[in-house]
Coordinates of C-alpha atoms and ligand atoms in Angstrom, one line a residue:
M512 CA -26.3 -21.6 8.3
H513 CA -29.2 -19.9 10.2
I514 CA -28.3 -16.2 10.3
P515 CA -30.7 -15.2 13.2
S516 CA -29.0 -17.8 15.4
I517 CA -25.5 -16.3 14.6
I518 CA -26.8 -12.8 15.5
E519 CA -28.3 -14.3 18.7
T520 CA -25.0 -15.9 19.7
K521 CA -23.1 -12.6 19.4
R522 CA -26.0 -10.6 21.0
D523 CA -25.7 -12.9 24.1
G524 CA -21.9 -12.3 24.3
K525 CA -20.8 -15.7 23.1
A526 CA -17.9 -16.3 20.6
L527 CA -18.6 -17.1 16.9
S528 CA -16.8 -19.9 15.2
D529 CA -14.5 -19.4 12.2
E530 CA -17.0 -21.2 10.1
E531 CA -19.9 -19.0 11.2
I532 CA -17.9 -15.8 10.5
R533 CA -16.8 -17.0 7.1
S534 CA -20.4 -17.9 6.1
V535 CA -21.7 -14.6 7.3
I536 CA -19.1 -12.6 5.2
A537 CA -19.6 -14.8 2.2
A538 CA -23.4 -14.5 2.4
Y539 CA -23.2 -10.7 2.9
T540 CA -20.7 -10.1 0.1
C541 CA -22.8 -12.0 -2.5
G542 CA -26.1 -10.3 -1.4
E543 CA -27.7 -13.3 0.2
M544 CA -27.6 -11.8 3.7
P545 CA -29.6 -8.5 3.7
D546 CA -28.3 -5.2 5.3
C547 CA -30.8 -5.5 8.1
Q548 CA -29.3 -8.7 9.4
M549 CA -25.7 -7.4 9.0
S550 CA -26.7 -4.2 10.8
A551 CA -27.9 -6.2 13.8
L552 CA -24.8 -8.3 13.8
A553 CA -22.5 -5.2 13.6
M554 CA -24.4 -3.7 16.5
A555 CA -24.0 -6.9 18.5
I556 CA -20.3 -6.9 17.8
Y557 CA -20.1 -3.2 18.8
F558 CA -21.6 -4.0 22.2
Q559 CA -20.1 -7.5 22.8
G560 CA -16.7 -7.2 21.1
M561 CA -14.8 -10.0 19.6
S562 CA -11.9 -12.2 20.8
K563 CA -8.5 -12.2 19.1
E564 CA -9.5 -15.5 17.3
E565 CA -12.8 -14.1 16.1
T566 CA -11.1 -10.8 14.9
A567 CA -8.5 -12.9 13.0
S568 CA -11.3 -15.0 11.4
L569 CA -13.2 -11.9 10.4
T570 CA -10.1 -10.3 8.9
Q571 CA -9.3 -13.4 6.9
A572 CA -12.8 -13.8 5.7
M573 CA -12.9 -10.1 4.5
L574 CA -9.5 -10.5 2.9
E575 CA -10.6 -13.6 1.0
S576 CA -13.8 -11.8 -0.3
G577 CA -11.7 -10.3 -3.1
E578 CA -8.4 -10.3 -5.0
V579 CA -5.0 -10.4 -3.2
F580 CA -1.6 -9.5 -4.6
R581 CA 0.3 -12.6 -5.8
F582 CA 4.0 -12.2 -6.1
P583 CA 6.3 -14.6 -8.1
E584 CA 9.0 -16.7 -6.4
G585 CA 12.1 -14.7 -5.6
T586 CA 10.3 -11.4 -5.2
P587 CA 12.1 -8.9 -2.8
K588 CA 10.7 -8.5 0.7
V589 CA 7.2 -6.8 0.5
V590 CA 6.5 -4.2 3.1
D591 CA 4.1 -1.4 3.9
K592 CA 3.0 1.0 6.7
H593 CA -0.5 1.9 8.0
S594 CA -1.2 5.0 10.0
T595 CA -4.4 5.4 12.0
G596 CA -4.4 9.0 10.7
G597 CA -3.5 12.4 12.0
I598 CA -3.3 16.1 11.1
G599 CA -0.4 17.0 8.7
D600 CA 0.5 13.3 8.5
K601 CA 2.2 13.1 5.1
V602 CA 4.6 10.3 6.3
S603 CA 3.6 7.9 3.5
L604 CA 4.7 10.2 0.7
I605 CA 8.2 10.1 2.0
L606 CA 8.3 6.6 3.5
A607 CA 7.2 4.6 0.5
P608 CA 9.9 5.9 -1.9
L609 CA 12.5 5.7 0.9
L610 CA 11.8 2.0 1.5
A611 CA 12.0 1.3 -2.2
C612 CA 15.6 2.6 -2.1
D613 CA 16.3 -0.5 0.1
D614 CA 15.2 -2.8 -2.8
L615 CA 12.0 -3.5 -0.9
W616 CA 8.7 -3.7 -2.7
V617 CA 6.1 -1.3 -1.4
P618 CA 2.5 -1.8 -2.9
M619 CA 0.9 0.9 -0.8
I620 CA -2.9 0.9 -0.9
S621 CA -4.1 4.2 0.7
G622 CA -7.3 6.0 1.5
R623 CA -8.9 9.4 1.2
G624 CA -9.4 11.9 4.0
L625 CA -11.7 10.7 6.8
G626 CA -13.2 13.1 9.3
I627 CA -10.6 15.7 10.2
T628 CA -7.6 13.6 9.1
G629 CA -6.2 14.0 5.6
G630 CA -5.8 11.1 3.1
T631 CA -2.8 10.2 1.1
L632 CA -4.7 9.8 -2.2
D633 CA -6.1 13.4 -1.9
K634 CA -2.6 14.7 -1.3
L635 CA -1.1 12.8 -4.3
E636 CA -3.9 14.0 -6.5
S637 CA -2.7 17.6 -6.0
I638 CA 0.2 16.6 -8.3
P639 CA -1.1 17.4 -11.9
G640 CA -1.9 14.2 -13.8
F641 CA -1.1 11.7 -10.9
R642 CA -3.3 8.6 -11.2
V643 CA -4.2 6.7 -8.0
G644 CA -6.7 4.4 -9.9
I645 CA -4.1 1.8 -10.8
S646 CA -5.0 -1.8 -11.7
Q647 CA -3.3 -4.7 -10.0
E648 CA -1.5 -5.6 -13.3
E649 CA -0.2 -2.0 -13.6
A650 CA 0.9 -2.1 -10.0
M651 CA 2.8 -5.3 -10.5
N652 CA 4.6 -3.9 -13.5
Q653 CA 5.5 -0.7 -11.6
L654 CA 6.8 -2.8 -8.6
E655 CA 9.0 -4.8 -11.0
G656 CA 10.3 -1.5 -12.5
I657 CA 10.8 0.8 -9.5
G658 CA 9.7 -1.1 -6.4
V659 CA 6.9 1.3 -5.3
V660 CA 3.3 2.1 -6.2
M661 CA 0.8 4.3 -4.3
M662 CA -2.8 3.5 -5.2
G663 CA -6.4 3.4 -4.1
Q664 CA -8.4 0.3 -3.2
T665 CA -9.7 -1.2 -6.4
S666 CA -13.2 -2.7 -6.5
D667 CA -11.6 -6.2 -6.5
V668 CA -9.8 -5.7 -3.1
C669 CA -11.8 -6.6 0.0
P670 CA -15.4 -6.0 -1.4
A671 CA -16.8 -7.2 1.9
D672 CA -15.1 -4.3 3.7
K673 CA -16.4 -1.8 1.2
K674 CA -19.9 -2.9 1.7
L675 CA -19.6 -3.3 5.5
Y676 CA -17.8 0.0 6.0
A677 CA -20.7 1.8 4.2
L678 CA -23.2 0.0 6.4
R679 CA -21.2 0.8 9.6
D680 CA -21.1 4.5 8.6
V681 CA -24.9 4.7 8.6
T682 CA -25.6 2.4 11.6
A683 CA -23.3 4.1 14.2
T684 CA -21.0 1.0 14.3
V685 CA -17.8 2.5 13.0
P686 CA -16.1 2.8 16.4
S687 CA -16.0 -1.0 17.2
Q688 CA -12.4 -2.1 17.8
A689 CA -12.9 -5.5 16.2
L690 CA -14.6 -4.0 13.1
I691 CA -11.9 -1.3 12.8
V692 CA -9.1 -3.9 13.1
A693 CA -10.6 -6.3 10.5
S694 CA -11.3 -3.4 8.1
I695 CA -7.8 -2.0 8.2
M696 CA -5.9 -5.2 8.4
S697 CA -7.9 -7.0 5.6
K698 CA -7.0 -4.3 3.2
K699 CA -3.3 -4.2 4.2
L700 CA -3.0 -8.0 4.2
A701 CA -4.5 -8.1 0.7
E702 CA -1.1 -6.7 -0.3
T703 CA 0.5 -10.1 0.7
L704 CA 3.1 -8.5 2.9
D705 CA 6.2 -9.9 4.6
A706 CA 6.3 -7.0 7.0
L707 CA 4.0 -4.2 8.1
V708 CA 4.6 -1.3 10.4
L709 CA 1.6 0.3 12.1
D710 CA 1.8 4.0 13.1
V711 CA -0.8 4.3 15.8
K712 CA -1.5 7.9 16.8
F713 CA -3.0 9.2 20.0
G714 CA -4.0 12.7 21.2
A715 CA -6.1 15.6 20.3
G716 CA -5.8 15.2 16.5
A717 CA -6.2 11.4 16.4
F718 CA -9.1 9.0 16.6
M719 CA -7.7 7.5 19.7
K720 CA -7.5 10.3 22.3
T721 CA -5.4 8.4 24.9
K722 CA -2.3 6.2 24.8
P723 CA -4.1 3.2 26.5
E724 CA -6.8 3.3 23.8
A725 CA -4.1 3.5 21.1
E726 CA -2.2 0.6 22.7
S727 CA -5.4 -1.5 22.8
L728 CA -6.0 -0.9 19.0
G729 CA -2.3 -1.4 18.2
S730 CA -1.9 -4.7 20.0
A731 CA -5.2 -6.0 18.4
M732 CA -3.9 -5.1 14.9
Q733 CA -0.5 -6.6 15.7
A734 CA -2.1 -9.9 16.9
V735 CA -4.1 -10.2 13.7
G736 CA -1.0 -9.5 11.5
E737 CA 1.1 -12.0 13.4
A738 CA -1.6 -14.6 13.3
M739 CA -1.5 -14.3 9.5
G740 CA 2.3 -14.7 9.4
V741 CA 3.2 -11.1 8.7
D742 CA 6.0 -9.5 10.8
T743 CA 3.9 -6.7 12.3
R744 CA 5.5 -3.9 14.3
V745 CA 3.7 -1.1 16.1
C746 CA 4.9 2.4 16.8
Y747 CA 2.9 4.9 18.9
H748 CA 3.2 8.6 18.1
P749 CA 1.5 11.6 19.9
M750 CA -0.8 13.7 17.7
D751 CA -1.3 16.7 19.9
E752 CA 0.3 19.1 17.5
P753 CA 0.2 18.6 13.7
T754 CA 3.1 16.6 12.1
G755 CA 5.5 18.9 10.4
S756 CA 4.6 22.5 9.7
A757 CA 2.0 22.2 6.9
V758 CA -1.6 20.9 6.8
G759 CA -3.6 20.8 3.6
N760 CA -3.2 18.7 0.4
A761 CA -0.8 20.6 -1.9
L762 CA 0.9 22.3 1.1
E763 CA 1.7 18.8 2.5
V764 CA 3.1 17.6 -0.8
V765 CA 5.4 20.7 -0.9
E766 CA 6.7 19.8 2.6
S767 CA 7.1 16.2 1.6
V768 CA 9.2 17.2 -1.4
E769 CA 11.4 19.3 0.9
T770 CA 11.8 16.3 3.2
L771 CA 12.6 14.0 0.3
K772 CA 15.4 16.4 -0.7
G773 CA 17.0 16.1 2.8
G774 CA 15.3 19.1 4.4
G775 CA 11.9 19.4 5.9
P776 CA 10.8 19.6 9.6
E777 CA 12.8 17.6 12.1
D778 CA 9.7 15.8 13.6
L779 CA 8.5 14.6 10.2
R780 CA 11.9 13.3 9.2
A781 CA 12.3 11.6 12.6
I782 CA 8.9 9.8 12.3
V783 CA 9.7 8.6 8.7
I784 CA 13.1 7.2 9.8
S785 CA 11.7 5.5 12.9
L786 CA 8.9 3.8 11.0
A787 CA 11.1 2.8 8.0
Q788 CA 13.8 1.1 10.2
E789 CA 11.1 -1.2 11.6
V790 CA 10.7 -2.9 8.2
S791 CA 13.9 -2.2 6.2
H792 CA 17.2 -4.1 6.1
V793 CA 19.2 -1.1 6.9
D794 CA 19.7 1.2 9.9
A795 CA 18.6 4.8 10.6
S796 CA 21.8 6.3 9.3
Q797 CA 21.5 4.7 5.9
L798 CA 17.9 5.8 5.7
A799 CA 18.9 9.3 6.6
A800 CA 21.6 9.2 3.9
W801 CA 19.0 8.2 1.2
L802 CA 17.1 11.3 2.2
D803 CA 20.2 13.5 2.1
D804 CA 21.8 12.3 -1.1
G805 CA 18.6 12.6 -3.3
S806 CA 18.0 8.8 -3.7
A807 CA 14.5 8.9 -2.1
W808 CA 13.7 12.1 -4.0
R809 CA 14.7 10.4 -7.3
K810 CA 12.5 7.4 -6.4
F811 CA 9.6 9.6 -5.7
Q812 CA 10.0 11.4 -9.1
E813 CA 10.2 8.0 -10.9
M814 CA 6.9 7.0 -9.1
V815 CA 5.2 10.2 -10.0
G816 CA 6.3 9.9 -13.7
S817 CA 5.2 6.3 -13.8
Q818 CA 1.7 7.1 -12.5
G819 CA 1.1 9.9 -15.1
G820 CA 2.1 12.8 -12.8
D821 CA 3.9 15.9 -14.0
V822 CA 7.4 15.5 -12.5
E823 CA 8.4 19.1 -13.5
A824 CA 5.4 20.5 -11.5
L825 CA 6.8 19.1 -8.3
D826 CA 9.3 21.9 -7.9
N827 CA 6.6 24.6 -8.2
L828 CA 3.6 23.0 -6.8
G829 CA 3.1 25.8 -4.2
A830 CA 2.8 28.3 -7.0
R831 CA 0.5 26.2 -9.1
H832 CA -1.9 25.7 -6.1
R833 CA -1.5 29.2 -4.7
A834 CA -4.7 30.0 -2.7
P835 CA -6.2 33.5 -3.5
F836 CA -5.9 34.6 0.2
I837 CA -2.7 33.9 2.2
C838 CA -2.7 35.5 5.7
E839 CA 0.2 35.6 8.2
V840 CA -0.6 35.2 11.9
T841 CA 2.0 36.7 14.2
A842 CA 2.5 36.4 18.0
E843 CA 0.8 39.0 20.1
Q844 CA 3.1 38.2 23.1
S845 CA 6.5 36.7 23.8
G846 CA 6.9 33.3 25.4
M847 CA 7.3 29.6 24.8
V848 CA 4.7 27.8 22.7
S849 CA 3.2 25.2 24.9
S850 CA 0.6 23.8 22.5
V851 CA -0.6 23.9 18.9
D852 CA -3.9 22.1 19.0
A853 CA -4.0 19.6 16.1
E854 CA -7.8 19.0 16.3
T855 CA -8.5 22.8 15.9
I856 CA -6.1 23.0 12.9
G857 CA -7.6 19.8 11.4
R858 CA -11.2 21.0 11.8
S859 CA -10.3 24.4 10.3
T860 CA -8.5 22.8 7.4
V861 CA -11.7 20.8 6.5
S862 CA -13.8 24.0 6.8
L863 CA -11.3 25.8 4.5
G864 CA -12.3 23.2 1.9
A865 CA -9.4 20.6 2.1
G866 CA -11.7 17.8 3.4
R867 CA -15.2 16.4 2.7
S868 CA -18.4 16.4 4.7
R869 CA -20.0 14.1 2.1
A870 CA -18.3 11.4 0.0
D871 CA -18.9 13.2 -3.3
D872 CA -17.6 16.7 -2.1
V873 CA -14.9 18.2 -4.3
I874 CA -11.8 19.2 -2.3
D875 CA -9.7 22.3 -2.7
S876 CA -6.0 21.3 -2.9
S877 CA -4.6 24.8 -2.3
V878 CA -6.1 25.6 1.2
G879 CA -4.7 24.9 4.7
F880 CA -1.9 26.1 6.9
D881 CA 1.9 26.2 6.5
K882 CA 4.9 27.6 8.4
L883 CA 3.2 26.4 11.6
I884 CA 5.2 27.1 14.7
K885 CA 6.2 24.0 16.8
V886 CA 5.6 23.3 20.5
G887 CA 8.7 24.4 22.5
A888 CA 9.6 27.3 20.2
L889 CA 10.5 30.6 21.9
V890 CA 8.8 33.4 20.1
S891 CA 8.9 37.2 20.4
S892 CA 6.0 39.4 19.9
G893 CA 5.4 40.0 16.2
E894 CA 7.1 36.7 15.1
L895 CA 5.4 34.5 12.5
L896 CA 3.2 31.7 14.0
G897 CA 1.9 30.3 10.8
R898 CA 0.1 31.2 7.5
V899 CA -3.5 30.5 6.5
H900 CA -4.3 29.7 2.8
A901 CA -7.9 30.3 2.0
A902 CA -10.2 30.5 -1.1
D903 CA -12.1 33.6 0.1
P904 CA -12.0 36.3 2.7
I905 CA -14.5 34.6 5.0
G906 CA -12.4 31.4 5.1
A907 CA -9.3 33.4 5.7
E908 CA -10.8 35.2 8.6
A909 CA -12.1 31.9 10.2
G910 CA -8.7 30.3 9.6
V911 CA -6.8 33.1 11.3
A912 CA -9.2 32.9 14.3
A913 CA -8.7 29.1 14.4
L914 CA -4.9 29.4 14.3
K915 CA -4.8 32.1 17.0
G916 CA -7.1 29.9 19.1
A917 CA -5.0 26.8 18.6
I918 CA -1.8 28.2 20.0
S919 CA -1.1 28.5 23.7
Y920 CA 2.0 30.0 25.5
K921 CA 3.7 29.4 28.8
Ligands
LIG762 N1 -10.1 3.0 8.4 C1 -10.6 1.9 7.8 O1 -10.2 1.5 6.7 N2 -11.5 1.2 8.4 C2 -12.0 1.5 9.6 O2 -12.9 0.8 10.1 C3 -11.5 2.7 10.3 C4 -10.5 3.4 9.6

């Protein structure tokens, strides 16, 4: 295989064959193909795009670069969800144990915060002792025992994606639809799923700012999932205001616990149930009943215990992670809240210390926002709009200014 000719083919806008794509990924993963050639190819893909067939071949090749889950005969239906990320998006924490109540297996491989969107692993790590670094063998044992595991990508899963993602990050080739689809879907399909639901967000606080962009990404991911024999559903959710009322790692776990106990914000509960019903055997009313009767909460506690987490700490996580400065922001006028800008809240949460600007940054689990007002609420002057949790007075002041600036009235 002559790599410069493959780069030339894509540079000139022609399609690559399945064999060419497989050889490139194999050569790059084992180190035979240097970064300079892969950078050129990634840039050619960025400008010329890839057909559905090429994207499916790329996904398959990346998936086959590492280990995949292998389930024995007679295993229950294996399902998962992927979200393209949003502000206050703690859906996975509730959805994974809820699906396990339906005797489904949920081997959820999640990621860390990316840009202004939070990551499930960072949220889970605010639970004292919780381990996300689980081997495949441990994951299998946990699935057999309780049906759900929430873990990080091990070095054996999709090593081609790990290498290529790092290269895309430094060569301005992350925002290529074909490369995004192959990167996300290879990791999800390594879980050997029967069904997958994709939660594609659009709006101010999402990567995809408009619904048409979200639909283009959603249908490309669905096409790849279906091509690989996985029942793949797509749901589109606006991300103009944060999901729920809390943003920040421990604050989001607290809100998830409330929702797992049958409470929590209406919008969060509705998203969880709408996604869960796409892949489960039961209808929305049964899923709601498992939230209300404590079944999902007990499943979550079992999972936390099984992954080394302190189950007792779940009921007082807010107190354990109490930020030194908690400031209330109140309405300066009466009216109807017309927007709570998710992007502003997301950026401010990262600035408060909940996210990273470099891969090795240490995050602060305690900071963020809670009790956020929702769009459509009627407020009187002096009423609470939300609280800022900060590590120091400067952060608190900036958070208060951000929250005030994020809210508009009609
Ligand atoms: N998340 C991923 O895992 N890969 C991408 O390319 C983008 C988001």
